[in-house]
Every structure is written in structure tokens, then in C-alpha cells.
Amino acid sequence: MGTACLRFVLQAVDPALGCPILEAQFSLETIEPLVAILGDEVRDVLDGAIWELDASDLERLSAVVGFVFPRQFGEVRLVEWSTLRAVPYLIHTEFELALMLEGRKPFAAFGDAYPNDCFEAWMALFDPFVEEGRFVRRIIDQPFPSPKRNASGETVEGIRSVYVALRGEEWRIEAWIETWKTAALSGWNEALERRQGELLGYTEWQCDWWAVNRRDVLTPRR
């Protein structure tokens, strides 16, 4: 076998936190072995799609990857390896709720077109903690002049931004909004990039690393 050039990650997702709690990585020369057992649509994973796996999928997959991934920890999904995994600290994306409950992340920002059942289900995980008063949340809808069709052919009515902060850190919501207003007037720059990282709860050394090492191939952090 030659050198593997595609990397994938299996994830077990905690249903209450919405984040991976167990992961395993594997590599393949091509995606064809996955196509053979999961079907042609699994190619969408190479474009950023998330592929959910059931028990029979995992059983067939084990013959390809050489190990059995457990199912008892939560829903199992397949994703492509991301360049963000090469960053020497945890990127908060997907771990927002868990980090906020631990007090390690003061603020998170989300956005997507609406209506979107998947996005709403994800945001609903924050509801109990907003109701308890542990989190402060602001939702801003920006309706389109008229409904549009997204890439999947679904009708969307606008863009929904959801901002969530720890109680006492809600000032970060307005500060975040102001950074984007500034960017709209002056354009994005390194100072705004650092400010974004600080508001999201990244440490000084993490912001320093990001400023030096960030490349176009790195997708946006949250």
C-alpha cells in the first residue's frame, strides 16, 4: 500500500453537549473503500459534510479501518480531518457548550440561515442554562427582502445570529457586534482578528500563535 493521503475522523457525540467526546482517526489512499461500504454519497464528506453511522455501517467500516469504534457513548459520525486539528490548542468550534459550562469559554457566536431544524436543535441545547440564568443569549434575525433557495433547495427567509455569554460576560455580545460594524467600514485586519479571539475566550499566547501561523487554508474559528 502506498502513502495514505486522505484522513478521516470518527466521532462519538454527547447528546446533551452536542460535542465529540471520543474520536479516532484513520487514513486511506482514496475514498473508494468508504464508497464501497457506505455508498457514493459519502463523497460529500470531502466537501465538509457530516456522515452519520449506524451499527451496520460501523461493522462494515471496521473491516476497512482495522478497529471497532464503540457506539455506547453517543451518535457516531464520520468527518474529514481538518487543518484546524494541527493547531496546538483546542479550537472551540463544536465544544462551545461544554467549555462554557466549565467556565473556560466566556462567549460564543453562531449564525446560519433560517429556518434550519439542525441549527435550532443545536441552539436548543443552550436553553436550560439560559433559563437558569447561567447564560445570557441574544438572537438577531436579518430577513431577506424575499425568501431564497439554499444549495439544498430549501427555502430560507434570512440569517439568524445567536450570541451566548456567561452571566457577567454579556458585554462581549455588544463588543462582538461592534467588531463587525467596524470591519464593514474599514475592512478586516489583524487587530480585529485578535479582538475576535479575545472575545471568544482564547488566551494571549493562543492569539499570538494564530496571528503568526494563520493561513488561508485554516477555516474560521469560533
Short mmCIF file of C-alpha atoms in Angstrom, two decimals:
data_model
loop_
_atom_site.label_atom_id
_atom_site.label_comp_id
_atom_site.label_asym_id
_atom_site.label_seq_id
_atom_site.Cartn_x
_atom_site.Cartn_y
_atom_site.Cartn_z
CA MET A 1 0.00 0.00 0.00
CA GLY A 2 1.30 3.48 -0.84
CA THR A 3 1.26 6.56 1.29
CA ALA A 4 -2.21 7.41 2.58
CA CYS A 5 -3.35 10.87 1.51
CA LEU A 6 -6.87 11.18 2.95
CA ARG A 7 -7.52 11.43 6.67
CA PHE A 8 -10.85 10.92 8.38
CA VAL A 9 -12.14 11.12 11.95
CA LEU A 10 -14.80 9.03 13.67
CA GLN A 11 -16.59 10.89 16.45
CA ALA A 12 -18.93 9.85 19.25
CA VAL A 13 -21.14 12.83 20.09
CA ASP A 14 -22.54 13.56 23.54
CA PRO A 15 -26.30 14.17 23.00
CA ALA A 16 -26.55 16.67 25.87
CA LEU A 17 -23.49 18.74 24.97
CA GLY A 18 -23.52 18.37 21.20
CA CYS A 19 -19.76 17.85 21.07
CA PRO A 20 -17.43 14.92 20.37
CA ILE A 21 -16.38 13.02 23.50
CA LEU A 22 -14.44 10.26 21.75
CA GLU A 23 -12.57 10.33 18.46
CA ALA A 24 -10.45 8.03 16.32
CA GLN A 25 -8.52 8.94 13.20
CA PHE A 26 -7.78 6.76 10.19
CA SER A 27 -6.20 7.26 6.77
CA LEU A 28 -6.92 5.91 3.30
CA GLU A 29 -5.28 6.31 -0.09
CA THR A 30 -8.65 7.12 -1.68
CA ILE A 31 -12.24 7.38 -0.56
CA GLU A 32 -13.25 4.38 -2.67
CA PRO A 33 -13.22 1.85 0.23
CA LEU A 34 -15.76 4.07 2.02
CA VAL A 35 -17.85 4.39 -1.13
CA ALA A 36 -17.92 0.61 -1.43
CA ILE A 37 -19.50 0.14 2.01
CA LEU A 38 -21.39 3.41 2.58
CA GLY A 39 -22.46 4.44 -0.91
CA ASP A 40 -21.47 7.13 -3.37
CA GLU A 41 -22.95 9.98 -1.32
CA VAL A 42 -20.23 9.53 1.30
CA ARG A 43 -18.03 11.52 -1.09
CA ASP A 44 -19.79 14.59 0.31
CA VAL A 45 -17.62 14.19 3.42
CA LEU A 46 -14.73 15.53 1.32
CA ASP A 47 -16.74 18.74 0.91
CA GLY A 48 -17.32 19.16 4.64
CA ALA A 49 -20.43 17.04 5.12
CA ILE A 50 -21.03 15.08 8.33
CA TRP A 51 -21.90 11.41 7.77
CA GLU A 52 -23.90 9.66 10.48
CA LEU A 53 -23.11 5.98 11.00
CA ASP A 54 -25.39 3.26 12.33
CA ALA A 55 -24.38 -0.08 13.83
CA SER A 56 -24.23 -1.89 10.49
CA ASP A 57 -22.15 0.93 8.97
CA LEU A 58 -19.64 0.65 11.81
CA GLU A 59 -19.45 -3.10 11.48
CA ARG A 60 -18.60 -2.85 7.78
CA LEU A 61 -16.24 0.04 8.41
CA SER A 62 -14.23 -1.94 10.97
CA ALA A 63 -13.05 -4.27 8.20
CA VAL A 64 -11.63 -1.26 6.35
CA VAL A 65 -10.01 0.65 9.22
CA GLY A 66 -8.88 -2.31 11.32
CA PHE A 67 -10.61 -1.39 14.59
CA VAL A 68 -14.10 -1.34 16.08
CA PHE A 69 -15.34 2.09 17.13
CA PRO A 70 -17.68 1.95 20.17
CA ARG A 71 -21.30 3.08 19.93
CA GLN A 72 -22.21 3.30 23.60
CA PHE A 73 -21.06 6.90 24.07
CA GLY A 74 -23.49 8.53 21.64
CA GLU A 75 -24.26 9.12 17.98
CA VAL A 76 -21.29 8.23 15.76
CA ARG A 77 -20.37 10.29 12.74
CA LEU A 78 -17.65 10.46 10.12
CA VAL A 79 -15.91 13.70 9.11
CA GLU A 80 -12.84 14.58 7.12
CA TRP A 81 -9.72 15.58 9.04
CA SER A 82 -9.45 19.38 9.29
CA THR A 83 -6.37 21.58 9.22
CA LEU A 84 -7.65 23.13 12.45
CA ARG A 85 -6.60 19.89 14.17
CA ALA A 86 -2.98 20.91 13.57
CA VAL A 87 -3.41 23.96 15.82
CA PRO A 88 -1.58 23.35 19.15
CA TYR A 89 -4.62 24.20 21.29
CA LEU A 90 -8.30 23.33 21.27
CA ILE A 91 -10.34 25.26 18.73
CA HIS A 92 -13.67 25.89 20.44
CA THR A 93 -15.89 25.01 17.46
CA GLU A 94 -18.38 22.26 18.46
CA PHE A 95 -17.16 22.40 22.07
CA GLU A 96 -18.81 25.73 22.92
CA LEU A 97 -21.41 24.43 25.37
CA ALA A 98 -19.05 22.10 27.21
CA LEU A 99 -16.40 24.82 27.55
CA MET A 100 -18.92 27.40 28.73
CA LEU A 101 -20.31 25.04 31.37
CA GLU A 102 -16.75 24.52 32.61
CA GLY A 103 -16.22 28.29 32.71
CA ARG A 104 -13.41 28.04 30.16
CA LYS A 105 -15.23 29.97 27.42
CA PRO A 106 -17.00 33.27 28.21
CA PHE A 107 -18.77 33.83 24.91
CA ALA A 108 -19.83 32.07 21.71
CA ALA A 109 -21.29 33.34 18.44
CA PHE A 110 -23.30 31.30 15.96
CA GLY A 111 -25.09 32.01 12.73
CA ASP A 112 -26.99 30.29 9.94
CA ALA A 113 -29.84 30.77 7.52
CA TYR A 114 -33.31 30.17 8.92
CA PRO A 115 -35.48 28.17 9.19
CA ASN A 116 -32.99 25.38 9.89
CA ASP A 117 -34.04 22.48 12.08
CA CYS A 118 -30.49 21.23 12.69
CA PHE A 119 -29.27 24.67 13.76
CA GLU A 120 -32.28 25.18 16.02
CA ALA A 121 -31.78 21.78 17.64
CA TRP A 122 -28.16 22.66 18.35
CA MET A 123 -29.07 26.05 19.81
CA ALA A 124 -31.77 24.40 21.94
CA LEU A 125 -29.04 22.64 23.92
CA PHE A 126 -28.29 26.04 25.49
CA ASP A 127 -31.91 26.65 26.54
CA PRO A 128 -31.78 25.13 30.07
CA PHE A 129 -28.78 27.25 31.01
CA VAL A 130 -30.32 30.43 29.63
CA GLU A 131 -33.48 29.69 31.61
CA GLU A 132 -31.40 29.06 34.76
CA GLY A 133 -29.68 32.42 34.29
CA ARG A 134 -26.22 30.93 33.85
CA PHE A 135 -26.06 32.15 30.24
CA VAL A 136 -27.24 35.35 28.58
CA ARG A 137 -28.43 35.00 24.98
CA ARG A 138 -29.27 37.43 22.22
CA ILE A 139 -30.83 36.42 18.90
CA ILE A 140 -30.77 38.77 15.91
CA ASP A 141 -32.66 37.91 12.71
CA GLN A 142 -31.85 39.63 9.43
CA PRO A 143 -34.66 38.76 6.99
CA PHE A 144 -34.01 38.67 3.27
CA PRO A 145 -36.13 41.02 1.11
CA SER A 146 -37.76 37.84 -0.17
CA PRO A 147 -37.25 34.12 0.59
CA LYS A 148 -34.35 32.36 -1.15
CA ARG A 149 -33.38 28.80 -2.02
CA ASN A 150 -30.22 27.43 -0.44
CA ALA A 151 -27.83 24.96 -2.05
CA SER A 152 -30.04 22.08 -0.88
CA GLY A 153 -33.12 23.58 -2.50
CA GLU A 154 -34.71 24.52 0.83
CA THR A 155 -36.44 27.86 1.31
CA VAL A 156 -34.69 30.20 3.75
CA GLU A 157 -36.01 33.52 4.98
CA GLY A 158 -32.94 35.23 6.40
CA ILE A 159 -29.82 34.98 8.55
CA ARG A 160 -30.07 34.28 12.28
CA SER A 161 -27.22 35.25 14.60
CA VAL A 162 -27.17 33.76 18.09
CA TYR A 163 -24.86 35.15 20.77
CA VAL A 164 -24.41 33.39 24.10
CA ALA A 165 -22.34 34.64 27.04
CA LEU A 166 -21.72 33.59 30.61
CA ARG A 167 -23.61 35.68 33.14
CA GLY A 168 -21.39 38.71 33.81
CA GLU A 169 -19.71 38.43 30.40
CA GLU A 170 -22.63 39.70 28.34
CA TRP A 171 -20.67 42.85 27.42
CA ARG A 172 -18.88 40.63 24.92
CA ILE A 173 -22.04 40.37 22.84
CA GLU A 174 -22.14 44.07 22.05
CA ALA A 175 -18.36 44.17 21.65
CA TRP A 176 -18.57 41.34 19.09
CA ILE A 177 -21.26 43.13 17.13
CA GLU A 178 -19.16 46.30 17.16
CA THR A 179 -16.15 44.49 15.67
CA TRP A 180 -18.22 43.51 12.66
CA LYS A 181 -19.61 47.03 12.30
CA THR A 182 -16.03 48.32 12.33
CA ALA A 183 -14.98 45.70 9.79
CA ALA A 184 -17.83 46.74 7.48
CA LEU A 185 -16.46 50.29 7.47
CA SER A 186 -12.71 49.73 7.47
CA GLY A 187 -12.24 46.14 6.33
CA TRP A 188 -10.90 43.20 8.32
CA ASN A 189 -7.43 43.50 9.83
CA GLU A 190 -5.09 41.85 12.32
CA ALA A 191 -6.31 44.00 15.21
CA LEU A 192 -9.90 42.87 14.65
CA GLU A 193 -8.77 39.27 14.25
CA ARG A 194 -7.06 39.42 17.66
CA ARG A 195 -10.03 41.17 19.21
CA GLN A 196 -12.27 38.40 17.91
CA GLY A 197 -10.07 35.76 19.52
CA GLU A 198 -10.01 37.61 22.83
CA LEU A 199 -13.80 37.97 22.91
CA LEU A 200 -14.22 34.26 22.20
CA GLY A 201 -12.02 33.40 25.18
CA TYR A 202 -8.73 32.45 23.54
CA THR A 203 -5.64 33.24 25.62
CA GLU A 204 -2.93 35.73 24.70
CA TRP A 205 -0.47 33.06 23.57
CA GLN A 206 -3.18 31.39 21.50
CA CYS A 207 -3.99 34.68 19.79
CA ASP A 208 -0.26 35.19 19.21
CA TRP A 209 0.06 31.75 17.61
CA TRP A 210 -2.98 32.35 15.43
CA ALA A 211 -1.64 35.70 14.21
CA VAL A 212 1.70 34.18 13.21
CA ASN A 213 0.53 30.84 11.81
CA ARG A 214 -2.90 31.53 10.39
CA ARG A 215 -3.18 30.64 6.72
CA ASP A 216 -5.97 30.80 4.20
CA VAL A 217 -6.35 27.02 4.50
CA LEU A 218 -7.39 27.38 8.14
CA THR A 219 -11.16 27.66 8.38
CA PRO A 220 -12.64 30.33 10.68
CA ARG A 221 -12.61 29.55 14.38
CA ARG A 222 -15.48 30.20 16.71
#
